[in-house]
mmCIF file of C-alpha atoms in Angstrom:
data_model
loop_
_atom_site.group_PDB
_atom_site.id
_atom_site.type_symbol
_atom_site.label_atom_id
_atom_site.label_comp_id
_atom_site.label_asym_id
_atom_site.label_seq_id
_atom_site.Cartn_x
_atom_site.Cartn_y
_atom_site.Cartn_z
ATOM 1 C CA MET A 1 -10.272 71.680 -4.554
ATOM 2 C CA ALA A 2 -7.012 69.821 -4.736
ATOM 3 C CA ALA A 3 -5.529 71.859 -1.885
ATOM 4 C CA GLY A 4 -8.484 70.906 0.357
ATOM 5 C CA PHE A 5 -8.094 67.207 -0.500
ATOM 6 C CA PHE A 6 -4.393 67.189 0.377
ATOM 7 C CA ALA A 7 -5.059 69.046 3.600
ATOM 8 C CA PHE A 8 -7.644 66.426 4.566
ATOM 9 C CA LEU A 9 -5.310 63.582 3.604
ATOM 10 C CA ASN A 10 -2.474 65.115 5.670
ATOM 11 C CA SER A 11 -4.797 65.385 8.695
ATOM 12 C CA VAL A 12 -5.785 61.717 8.466
ATOM 13 C CA ILE A 13 -2.113 60.643 8.191
ATOM 14 C CA MET A 14 -1.118 62.771 11.219
ATOM 15 C CA LYS A 15 -3.932 61.326 13.344
ATOM 16 C CA LYS A 16 -2.958 57.786 12.444
ATOM 17 C CA PHE A 17 0.690 58.599 13.227
ATOM 18 C CA ALA A 18 -0.289 60.006 16.555
ATOM 19 C CA VAL A 19 -2.323 56.924 17.409
ATOM 20 C CA PHE A 20 0.678 54.747 16.395
ATOM 21 C CA ILE A 21 3.034 56.731 18.618
ATOM 22 C CA LEU A 22 0.614 56.611 21.493
ATOM 23 C CA THR A 23 0.261 52.842 21.123
ATOM 24 C CA ILE A 24 4.025 52.425 21.250
ATOM 25 C CA ILE A 25 4.278 54.589 24.371
ATOM 26 C CA LEU A 26 1.579 52.663 26.130
ATOM 27 C CA PHE A 27 3.165 49.345 25.204
ATOM 28 C CA TRP A 28 6.557 50.261 26.498
ATOM 29 C CA GLY A 29 4.988 51.884 29.515
ATOM 30 C CA CYS A 30 3.191 48.717 30.451
ATOM 31 C CA THR A 31 6.364 46.686 29.873
ATOM 32 C CA ASP A 32 8.588 48.905 31.953
ATOM 33 C CA ASN A 33 6.086 49.242 34.849
ATOM 34 C CA GLY A 34 5.260 45.518 34.990
ATOM 35 C CA PRO A 35 6.774 43.176 37.614
ATOM 36 C CA SER A 36 10.318 41.985 36.842
ATOM 37 C CA GLY A 37 12.632 39.761 38.851
ATOM 38 C CA PRO A 38 16.387 40.058 39.274
ATOM 39 C CA SER A 39 18.463 39.667 36.153
ATOM 40 C CA PRO A 40 21.182 36.905 36.031
ATOM 41 C CA ASP A 41 23.537 39.586 34.662
ATOM 42 C CA ASP A 42 23.252 41.608 37.863
ATOM 43 C CA PHE A 43 24.736 38.886 40.074
ATOM 44 C CA ASP A 44 28.412 39.033 41.028
ATOM 45 C CA ARG A 45 29.628 36.144 38.889
ATOM 46 C CA GLU A 46 33.256 36.960 39.613
ATOM 47 C CA ALA A 47 32.675 36.198 43.317
ATOM 48 C CA ILE A 48 31.601 32.668 42.386
ATOM 49 C CA LEU A 49 34.621 32.227 40.171
ATOM 50 C CA GLU A 50 37.017 33.387 42.919
ATOM 51 C CA ASN A 51 35.483 30.969 45.395
ATOM 52 C CA TRP A 52 35.631 28.083 42.924
ATOM 53 C CA ALA A 53 39.264 28.737 41.965
ATOM 54 C CA ASP A 54 40.737 29.688 45.351
ATOM 55 C CA ASN A 55 38.772 27.583 47.737
ATOM 56 C CA LEU A 56 37.681 24.563 45.766
ATOM 57 C CA ILE A 57 39.642 23.855 42.610
ATOM 58 C CA ILE A 58 43.250 24.796 43.454
ATOM 59 C CA PRO A 59 43.090 23.274 46.985
ATOM 60 C CA ALA A 60 41.649 20.092 45.532
ATOM 61 C CA PHE A 61 44.340 19.830 42.865
ATOM 62 C CA THR A 62 46.975 20.581 45.436
ATOM 63 C CA ASN A 63 45.798 17.779 47.660
ATOM 64 C CA PHE A 64 45.490 15.417 44.689
ATOM 65 C CA ASN A 65 48.991 16.218 43.524
ATOM 66 C CA GLU A 66 50.291 15.332 47.032
ATOM 67 C CA THR A 67 48.573 11.910 46.694
ATOM 68 C CA THR A 68 49.968 11.273 43.228
ATOM 69 C CA GLU A 69 53.466 12.016 44.423
ATOM 70 C CA GLN A 70 52.994 9.487 47.229
ATOM 71 C CA LEU A 71 51.536 7.028 44.742
ATOM 72 C CA HIS A 72 54.563 7.160 42.532
ATOM 73 C CA THR A 73 56.898 6.914 45.547
ATOM 74 C CA SER A 74 55.033 3.841 46.723
ATOM 75 C CA ALA A 75 55.224 2.319 43.274
ATOM 76 C CA GLU A 76 58.991 2.857 43.168
ATOM 77 C CA ALA A 77 59.381 1.250 46.592
ATOM 78 C CA PHE A 78 57.309 -1.709 45.465
ATOM 79 C CA THR A 79 59.178 -2.269 42.205
ATOM 80 C CA ALA A 80 62.532 -2.056 44.037
ATOM 81 C CA ASP A 81 61.209 -4.703 46.542
ATOM 82 C CA PRO A 82 58.006 -6.456 45.431
ATOM 83 C CA SER A 83 57.065 -7.632 48.888
ATOM 84 C CA GLN A 84 53.641 -8.243 50.420
ATOM 85 C CA GLN A 85 54.130 -5.252 52.698
ATOM 86 C CA ASN A 86 55.064 -2.919 49.866
ATOM 87 C CA LEU A 87 52.146 -4.246 47.786
ATOM 88 C CA GLU A 88 49.689 -3.403 50.557
ATOM 89 C CA SER A 89 51.346 0.047 50.998
ATOM 90 C CA LEU A 90 50.978 0.686 47.231
ATOM 91 C CA ARG A 91 47.347 -0.339 47.296
ATOM 92 C CA GLU A 92 46.703 2.152 50.122
ATOM 93 C CA SER A 93 48.341 4.948 48.136
ATOM 94 C CA TRP A 94 46.294 4.010 45.073
ATOM 95 C CA GLU A 95 43.065 4.194 47.089
ATOM 96 C CA SER A 96 43.956 7.515 48.672
ATOM 97 C CA SER A 97 44.793 9.025 45.352
ATOM 98 C CA TYR A 98 41.752 7.590 43.549
ATOM 99 C CA LEU A 99 39.519 9.118 46.249
ATOM 100 C CA ALA A 100 41.276 12.476 45.922
ATOM 101 C CA PHE A 101 40.824 12.312 42.144
ATOM 102 C CA GLN A 102 36.977 12.352 42.657
ATOM 103 C CA HIS A 103 37.352 15.947 43.832
ATOM 104 C CA VAL A 104 39.134 17.193 40.696
ATOM 105 C CA SER A 105 37.618 15.049 38.005
ATOM 106 C CA MET A 106 34.800 17.469 37.225
ATOM 107 C CA TYR A 107 37.236 20.416 36.617
ATOM 108 C CA GLU A 108 37.913 19.777 32.959
ATOM 109 C CA MET A 109 38.900 23.368 32.220
ATOM 110 C CA GLY A 110 42.032 25.036 30.830
ATOM 111 C CA LEU A 111 44.958 22.727 30.445
ATOM 112 C CA ALA A 112 43.037 19.824 31.855
ATOM 113 C CA MET A 113 40.659 20.067 28.899
ATOM 114 C CA ASP A 114 43.508 20.502 26.445
ATOM 115 C CA ILE A 115 45.357 17.409 27.524
ATOM 116 C CA ARG A 116 42.231 15.287 28.189
ATOM 117 C CA PHE A 117 43.257 14.924 31.810
ATOM 118 C CA ARG A 118 40.230 12.872 32.936
ATOM 119 C CA ASP A 119 40.437 10.453 30.025
ATOM 120 C CA TYR A 120 44.094 9.612 30.709
ATOM 121 C CA LEU A 121 43.387 8.973 34.367
ATOM 122 C CA ASN A 122 40.070 7.271 34.563
ATOM 123 C CA ILE A 123 38.674 5.408 31.536
ATOM 124 C CA TYR A 124 37.062 2.128 32.567
ATOM 125 C CA PRO A 125 36.727 -0.721 31.989
ATOM 126 C CA THR A 126 40.509 -0.834 31.347
ATOM 127 C CA ASP A 127 41.842 -2.698 28.339
ATOM 128 C CA THR A 128 43.706 -5.569 29.891
ATOM 129 C CA GLU A 129 44.665 -7.062 26.533
ATOM 130 C CA GLU A 130 46.276 -3.789 25.565
ATOM 131 C CA ILE A 131 48.011 -3.583 28.920
ATOM 132 C CA GLU A 132 49.528 -7.022 28.490
ATOM 133 C CA ASN A 133 50.553 -6.334 24.912
ATOM 134 C CA SER A 134 52.392 -3.209 26.056
ATOM 135 C CA ILE A 135 54.115 -5.118 28.815
ATOM 136 C CA GLN A 136 55.075 -8.045 26.608
ATOM 137 C CA SER A 137 56.568 -5.804 23.904
ATOM 138 C CA GLY A 138 58.022 -3.155 26.242
ATOM 139 C CA ASN A 139 57.181 -0.728 23.444
ATOM 140 C CA TYR A 140 54.478 1.793 24.160
ATOM 141 C CA ASN A 141 53.810 5.519 24.288
ATOM 142 C CA LEU A 142 51.381 6.515 27.030
ATOM 143 C CA GLU A 143 50.887 9.897 25.390
ATOM 144 C CA LEU A 144 48.960 8.354 22.534
ATOM 145 C CA PRO A 145 45.144 8.852 22.712
ATOM 146 C CA SER A 146 44.761 5.238 21.603
ATOM 147 C CA LEU A 147 46.257 4.116 24.972
ATOM 148 C CA THR A 148 43.954 6.112 27.271
ATOM 149 C CA ASP A 149 42.110 2.948 28.279
ATOM 150 C CA SER A 150 45.237 1.081 29.299
ATOM 151 C CA GLN A 151 46.557 3.531 31.860
ATOM 152 C CA GLY A 152 45.452 5.615 34.799
ATOM 153 C CA PHE A 153 43.786 4.394 38.005
ATOM 154 C CA PRO A 154 41.779 1.566 36.260
ATOM 155 C CA ALA A 155 44.992 0.067 34.738
ATOM 156 C CA LEU A 156 46.657 0.236 38.170
ATOM 157 C CA ASP A 157 43.554 -1.518 39.604
ATOM 158 C CA TYR A 158 44.217 -4.420 37.245
ATOM 159 C CA LEU A 159 47.944 -4.506 38.003
ATOM 160 C CA LEU A 160 47.448 -4.384 41.749
ATOM 161 C CA HIS A 161 44.391 -6.614 42.168
ATOM 162 C CA GLY A 162 43.607 -8.406 38.886
ATOM 163 C CA LEU A 163 46.738 -10.311 37.827
ATOM 164 C CA GLY A 164 45.929 -13.349 40.000
ATOM 165 C CA GLU A 165 43.547 -14.952 42.416
ATOM 166 C CA SER A 166 45.901 -14.455 45.377
ATOM 167 C CA ASP A 167 48.480 -11.933 46.407
ATOM 168 C CA ASP A 168 51.229 -14.576 46.060
ATOM 169 C CA GLU A 169 50.144 -15.100 42.430
ATOM 170 C CA ILE A 170 50.069 -11.281 41.854
ATOM 171 C CA LEU A 171 53.477 -10.790 43.360
ATOM 172 C CA SER A 172 54.925 -13.499 41.091
ATOM 173 C CA TYR A 173 54.300 -11.312 38.091
ATOM 174 C CA TYR A 174 56.741 -8.747 39.565
ATOM 175 C CA THR A 175 59.348 -11.293 40.821
ATOM 176 C CA THR A 176 59.609 -14.570 38.967
ATOM 177 C CA ASP A 177 57.607 -14.049 35.773
ATOM 178 C CA GLY A 178 59.658 -13.961 32.599
ATOM 179 C CA ASN A 179 58.489 -10.394 32.015
ATOM 180 C CA ALA A 180 58.742 -9.310 35.653
ATOM 181 C CA GLU A 181 61.018 -6.300 34.812
ATOM 182 C CA ASN A 182 58.518 -5.090 32.143
ATOM 183 C CA TYR A 183 55.630 -5.383 34.670
ATOM 184 C CA ARG A 184 57.566 -3.275 37.147
ATOM 185 C CA THR A 185 58.458 -0.732 34.560
ATOM 186 C CA TYR A 186 54.977 -0.428 33.253
ATOM 187 C CA LEU A 187 53.664 0.037 36.799
ATOM 188 C CA THR A 188 56.004 2.921 37.579
ATOM 189 C CA ASP A 189 55.471 4.454 34.133
ATOM 190 C CA LEU A 190 51.729 4.653 34.917
ATOM 191 C CA THR A 191 52.208 6.258 38.313
ATOM 192 C CA GLU A 192 54.797 8.663 36.986
ATOM 193 C CA ARG A 193 52.419 9.764 34.177
ATOM 194 C CA ILE A 194 49.596 10.304 36.631
ATOM 195 C CA ASP A 195 51.895 12.424 38.773
ATOM 196 C CA ASN A 196 53.291 14.461 35.907
ATOM 197 C CA LEU A 197 49.898 15.240 34.338
ATOM 198 C CA THR A 198 48.548 16.319 37.670
ATOM 199 C CA ALA A 199 51.556 18.570 38.389
ATOM 200 C CA GLN A 200 51.088 20.170 34.937
ATOM 201 C CA VAL A 201 47.483 20.983 35.567
ATOM 202 C CA LEU A 202 48.068 22.310 39.074
ATOM 203 C CA ASP A 203 50.929 24.502 37.858
ATOM 204 C CA ASN A 204 48.755 25.881 35.041
ATOM 205 C CA TRP A 205 46.066 26.824 37.530
ATOM 206 C CA THR A 206 48.431 28.520 40.008
ATOM 207 C CA SER A 207 50.626 30.248 37.453
ATOM 208 C CA VAL A 208 48.320 31.731 34.803
ATOM 209 C CA TYR A 209 44.952 30.082 34.477
ATOM 210 C CA ARG A 210 43.511 31.095 37.828
ATOM 211 C CA ASP A 211 43.476 34.783 36.868
ATOM 212 C CA GLU A 212 42.217 34.036 33.356
ATOM 213 C CA PHE A 213 39.407 31.933 34.830
ATOM 214 C CA VAL A 214 38.312 34.563 37.448
ATOM 215 C CA ASN A 215 38.622 37.584 35.137
ATOM 216 C CA ASP A 216 36.440 36.022 32.409
ATOM 217 C CA SER A 217 33.256 36.725 34.411
ATOM 218 C CA GLY A 218 30.952 37.665 31.523
ATOM 219 C CA ASN A 219 27.861 35.802 30.494
ATOM 220 C CA GLY A 220 28.786 34.521 27.023
ATOM 221 C CA ALA A 221 28.909 30.896 25.993
ATOM 222 C CA ASN A 222 32.645 30.866 26.324
ATOM 223 C CA SER A 223 32.799 32.645 29.660
ATOM 224 C CA SER A 224 34.309 30.831 32.646
ATOM 225 C CA LEU A 225 31.022 30.420 34.552
ATOM 226 C CA ASP A 226 28.990 29.225 31.553
ATOM 227 C CA MET A 227 31.716 26.684 30.642
ATOM 228 C CA MET A 228 32.292 25.543 34.225
ATOM 229 C CA VAL A 229 28.563 25.001 34.866
ATOM 230 C CA ASN A 230 28.268 22.980 31.664
ATOM 231 C CA ASP A 231 31.360 20.881 32.585
ATOM 232 C CA TYR A 232 29.910 20.326 36.061
ATOM 233 C CA ILE A 233 26.545 19.178 34.784
ATOM 234 C CA TYR A 234 28.249 17.059 32.083
ATOM 235 C CA TYR A 235 30.384 15.395 34.775
ATOM 236 C CA TYR A 236 27.409 14.741 36.986
ATOM 237 C CA GLU A 237 25.331 13.365 34.125
ATOM 238 C CA LYS A 238 27.905 11.366 32.219
ATOM 239 C CA ASN A 239 30.610 10.396 34.633
ATOM 240 C CA LEU A 240 28.783 10.088 37.951
ATOM 241 C CA ARG A 241 25.251 9.166 37.099
ATOM 242 C CA ALA A 242 25.968 7.137 33.926
ATOM 243 C CA GLY A 243 29.569 5.991 34.354
ATOM 244 C CA LYS A 244 29.463 4.866 37.997
ATOM 245 C CA ILE A 245 25.863 3.672 38.125
ATOM 246 C CA GLY A 246 23.849 3.653 34.908
ATOM 247 C CA ILE A 247 26.242 1.809 32.526
ATOM 248 C CA PRO A 248 27.026 -1.054 34.957
ATOM 249 C CA ALA A 249 23.335 -1.305 35.808
ATOM 250 C CA GLY A 250 22.510 -1.753 32.071
ATOM 251 C CA VAL A 251 20.406 1.408 31.752
ATOM 252 C CA PHE A 252 21.850 2.119 28.293
ATOM 253 C CA SER A 253 22.659 -1.400 27.058
ATOM 254 C CA GLY A 254 19.488 -3.190 28.230
ATOM 255 C CA SER A 255 21.371 -5.735 30.346
ATOM 256 C CA PRO A 256 23.676 -5.330 33.391
ATOM 257 C CA LEU A 257 27.481 -5.019 32.821
ATOM 258 C CA SER A 258 29.093 -5.860 36.060
ATOM 259 C CA SER A 259 32.656 -5.737 34.524
ATOM 260 C CA HIS A 260 32.071 -2.010 33.792
ATOM 261 C CA VAL A 261 32.120 -0.787 37.424
ATOM 262 C CA GLU A 262 34.782 1.561 38.568
ATOM 263 C CA ALA A 263 37.611 -0.160 40.468
ATOM 264 C CA TYR A 264 36.327 -3.562 39.189
ATOM 265 C CA TYR A 265 39.315 -5.659 40.278
ATOM 266 C CA SER A 266 39.616 -4.362 43.849
ATOM 267 C CA LYS A 267 36.192 -5.870 44.585
ATOM 268 C CA GLY A 268 34.860 -3.499 47.256
ATOM 269 C CA PHE A 269 35.973 0.020 46.458
ATOM 270 C CA SER A 270 33.500 1.185 43.854
ATOM 271 C CA LYS A 271 30.851 2.391 46.336
ATOM 272 C CA GLU A 272 33.415 4.479 48.240
ATOM 273 C CA LEU A 273 34.482 6.171 45.006
ATOM 274 C CA PHE A 274 30.870 6.934 44.084
ATOM 275 C CA ASN A 275 30.167 8.429 47.504
ATOM 276 C CA GLU A 276 33.252 10.577 47.293
ATOM 277 C CA ALA A 277 32.231 11.841 43.823
ATOM 278 C CA LEU A 278 28.695 12.605 44.909
ATOM 279 C CA ILE A 279 30.024 14.571 47.999
ATOM 280 C CA ALA A 280 32.306 16.546 45.628
ATOM 281 C CA SER A 281 29.381 17.312 43.371
ATOM 282 C CA ILE A 282 27.228 18.512 46.312
ATOM 283 C CA ASN A 283 30.051 20.621 47.693
ATOM 284 C CA PHE A 284 30.612 22.317 44.335
ATOM 285 C CA PHE A 285 26.912 23.208 43.972
ATOM 286 C CA ASN A 286 26.919 24.785 47.452
ATOM 287 C CA GLY A 287 30.390 26.312 47.277
ATOM 288 C CA TYR A 288 31.845 24.500 50.222
ATOM 289 C CA HIS A 289 35.614 24.982 50.513
ATOM 290 C CA PHE A 290 37.673 21.946 49.947
ATOM 291 C CA ASN A 291 37.956 19.880 53.098
ATOM 292 C CA SER A 292 35.993 22.461 55.029
ATOM 293 C CA ASP A 293 32.503 23.346 56.184
ATOM 294 C CA THR A 294 33.002 26.961 55.074
ATOM 295 C CA ASP A 295 30.313 27.957 52.537
ATOM 296 C CA GLY A 296 31.310 30.394 49.765
ATOM 297 C CA GLN A 297 29.522 31.818 46.728
ATOM 298 C CA SER A 298 28.262 29.210 44.233
ATOM 299 C CA LEU A 299 25.310 28.032 42.202
ATOM 300 C CA ASP A 300 22.989 27.876 45.289
ATOM 301 C CA ASP A 301 23.569 31.603 45.998
ATOM 302 C CA TYR A 302 23.038 32.474 42.312
ATOM 303 C CA LEU A 303 19.691 30.646 42.224
ATOM 304 C CA ASP A 304 18.636 32.165 45.562
ATOM 305 C CA TYR A 305 19.451 35.634 44.259
ATOM 306 C CA LEU A 306 17.123 35.003 41.329
ATOM 307 C CA ASN A 307 14.393 33.666 43.593
ATOM 308 C CA THR A 308 14.267 30.594 41.396
ATOM 309 C CA MET A 309 11.170 28.412 41.974
ATOM 310 C CA LYS A 310 10.015 25.120 40.392
ATOM 311 C CA ASP A 311 6.380 24.015 40.846
ATOM 312 C CA GLY A 312 6.074 26.394 43.746
ATOM 313 C CA GLU A 313 9.180 25.183 45.508
ATOM 314 C CA ASP A 314 12.619 26.722 45.958
ATOM 315 C CA LEU A 315 14.948 25.236 43.316
ATOM 316 C CA THR A 316 18.041 25.353 45.503
ATOM 317 C CA GLU A 317 16.251 23.383 48.194
ATOM 318 C CA LEU A 318 14.892 20.940 45.607
ATOM 319 C CA ILE A 319 18.370 20.244 44.253
ATOM 320 C CA ASN A 320 19.916 19.753 47.672
ATOM 321 C CA SER A 321 17.020 17.613 48.789
ATOM 322 C CA GLN A 322 17.412 15.451 45.712
ATOM 323 C CA PHE A 323 21.176 15.095 46.348
ATOM 324 C CA GLU A 324 20.308 13.675 49.747
ATOM 325 C CA MET A 325 17.690 11.291 48.266
ATOM 326 C CA ALA A 326 20.368 9.918 45.961
ATOM 327 C CA ARG A 327 22.792 9.546 48.838
ATOM 328 C CA ASN A 328 20.264 7.803 50.947
ATOM 329 C CA GLU A 329 19.290 5.403 48.127
ATOM 330 C CA ALA A 330 22.925 4.551 47.573
ATOM 331 C CA GLU A 331 23.391 3.583 51.177
ATOM 332 C CA ALA A 332 21.790 0.230 50.552
ATOM 333 C CA LEU A 333 24.253 -0.634 47.784
ATOM 334 C CA ASP A 334 26.951 -3.287 48.304
ATOM 335 C CA PRO A 335 30.523 -1.904 48.668
ATOM 336 C CA ASP A 336 31.298 -3.822 45.512
ATOM 337 C CA PHE A 337 29.002 -2.535 42.721
ATOM 338 C CA ALA A 338 29.854 -5.521 40.523
ATOM 339 C CA ALA A 339 28.421 -7.865 43.224
ATOM 340 C CA GLN A 340 25.395 -5.542 43.537
ATOM 341 C CA VAL A 341 24.667 -5.700 39.805
ATOM 342 C CA GLU A 342 24.929 -9.475 39.891
ATOM 343 C CA THR A 343 22.802 -10.108 42.955
ATOM 344 C CA ASP A 344 20.156 -7.314 43.007
ATOM 345 C CA ASN A 345 20.433 -4.819 40.127
ATOM 346 C CA SER A 346 17.150 -3.173 41.113
ATOM 347 C CA LEU A 347 19.027 -1.145 43.838
ATOM 348 C CA MET A 348 21.431 0.170 41.246
ATOM 349 C CA LEU A 349 18.525 1.165 38.956
ATOM 350 C CA SER A 350 16.744 2.964 41.789
ATOM 351 C CA THR A 351 19.914 4.848 42.725
ATOM 352 C CA TYR A 352 20.256 5.867 39.040
ATOM 353 C CA ASP A 353 16.636 7.149 39.058
ATOM 354 C CA GLU A 354 17.288 9.413 42.070
ATOM 355 C CA LEU A 355 20.466 10.735 40.443
ATOM 356 C CA GLN A 356 18.511 11.375 37.180
ATOM 357 C CA LYS A 357 16.024 13.693 38.878
ATOM 358 C CA ASN A 358 18.726 16.177 39.559
ATOM 359 C CA VAL A 359 19.882 16.011 35.913
ATOM 360 C CA VAL A 360 16.550 17.549 35.078
ATOM 361 C CA ASN A 361 16.645 20.038 38.021
ATOM 362 C CA MET A 362 20.081 21.317 36.956
ATOM 363 C CA LYS A 363 20.277 20.797 33.249
ATOM 364 C CA VAL A 364 16.805 22.225 32.497
ATOM 365 C CA ASP A 365 15.583 24.371 35.399
ATOM 366 C CA MET A 366 18.911 25.717 36.727
ATOM 367 C CA LEU A 367 20.324 26.526 33.263
ATOM 368 C CA GLN A 368 17.121 28.326 32.231
ATOM 369 C CA ALA A 369 17.228 30.469 35.377
ATOM 370 C CA LEU A 370 20.903 31.329 34.857
ATOM 371 C CA ASN A 371 20.392 31.942 31.130
ATOM 372 C CA ILE A 372 23.085 29.404 30.226
ATOM 373 C CA ASN A 373 22.827 27.145 27.154
ATOM 374 C CA VAL A 374 23.882 23.507 27.129
ATOM 375 C CA ASP A 375 27.148 23.278 25.173
ATOM 376 C CA TYR A 376 27.501 19.540 24.784
ATOM 377 C CA VAL A 377 25.730 16.907 22.726
ATOM 378 C CA ASP A 378 23.308 14.725 24.598
ATOM 379 C CA SER A 379 22.190 11.351 23.356
ATOM 380 C CA ASP A 380 20.543 9.929 26.507
ATOM 381 C CA GLY A 381 17.100 11.333 25.878
ATOM 382 C CA ASP A 382 16.969 13.307 29.119
#
């Protein structure tokens, strides 16, 4: 009697086990045979890193370093002979170098990240009181993080355009002022530091970091591609969209802040800097070689490989179309963003809105497609 019961129980267990196994097989069979798109892991990520390093980043830093050398040379010529002609020559070198900087500012990787390269070269508005205190005392250390906002291109903007209402008044600070020698020294100290920092970053890229960057082609949070994509989007969102447009337009403060535009004292250069930065951002997304129409592997190719769509439209085309919408909207802006903010801020706000649309396209849709997580803290409510 007992033997029959156990035989029956064993039969029931075996049947249930067989049904369980069959269910598992059918589940996995349906999963394996269902439609599946390309995996982000199957794309040649190293090809993108090679194109970025060899055709965008290193050439851009090489060009920028050439301009910083010329900037320092022009500053030395001016301080040796503070004439109108040398002032104009120094301003031209400052403009050329500042424009070239827009093509390297987003590459906060490797040594550039370690030394806070972008912060030392382009925090604005510059602290004019801190600049004047350093000049008056003649005692300062530009390596201190506390002095990031009294050096770089914005500080030079003040020293070349903002010391007086006329060029004669500006020149007097370098010739007849009681602290003329200190003004001249501070000026050349700033240009020398810009040049030295740039040379360090370029040397790091060409000597060791290029290979480290390219070889780290995995898909982890600390891989080169994941970090570079995050840095790119951070730059676009915080430095280009917010820094150049949103903050002066009062998007985050509730009221316009005309004194917070880039190149505030030059009165007419801020739009050109913005346009250059936007072009650099577009070129990076599409992999265009520096100063060339040649198109290499980049984020557009990655998204195309994954057949990435958004609301039935190709995401690559959406992003590039939105870039053009932002460029077209910015065309109506005054060359001097401070004047634009003060006369018709609505145009600044509409440009910000067009830039913002690509924050969503890239930070949400693109990162999801590439399986990359955001690695920075966001407080803008995007």
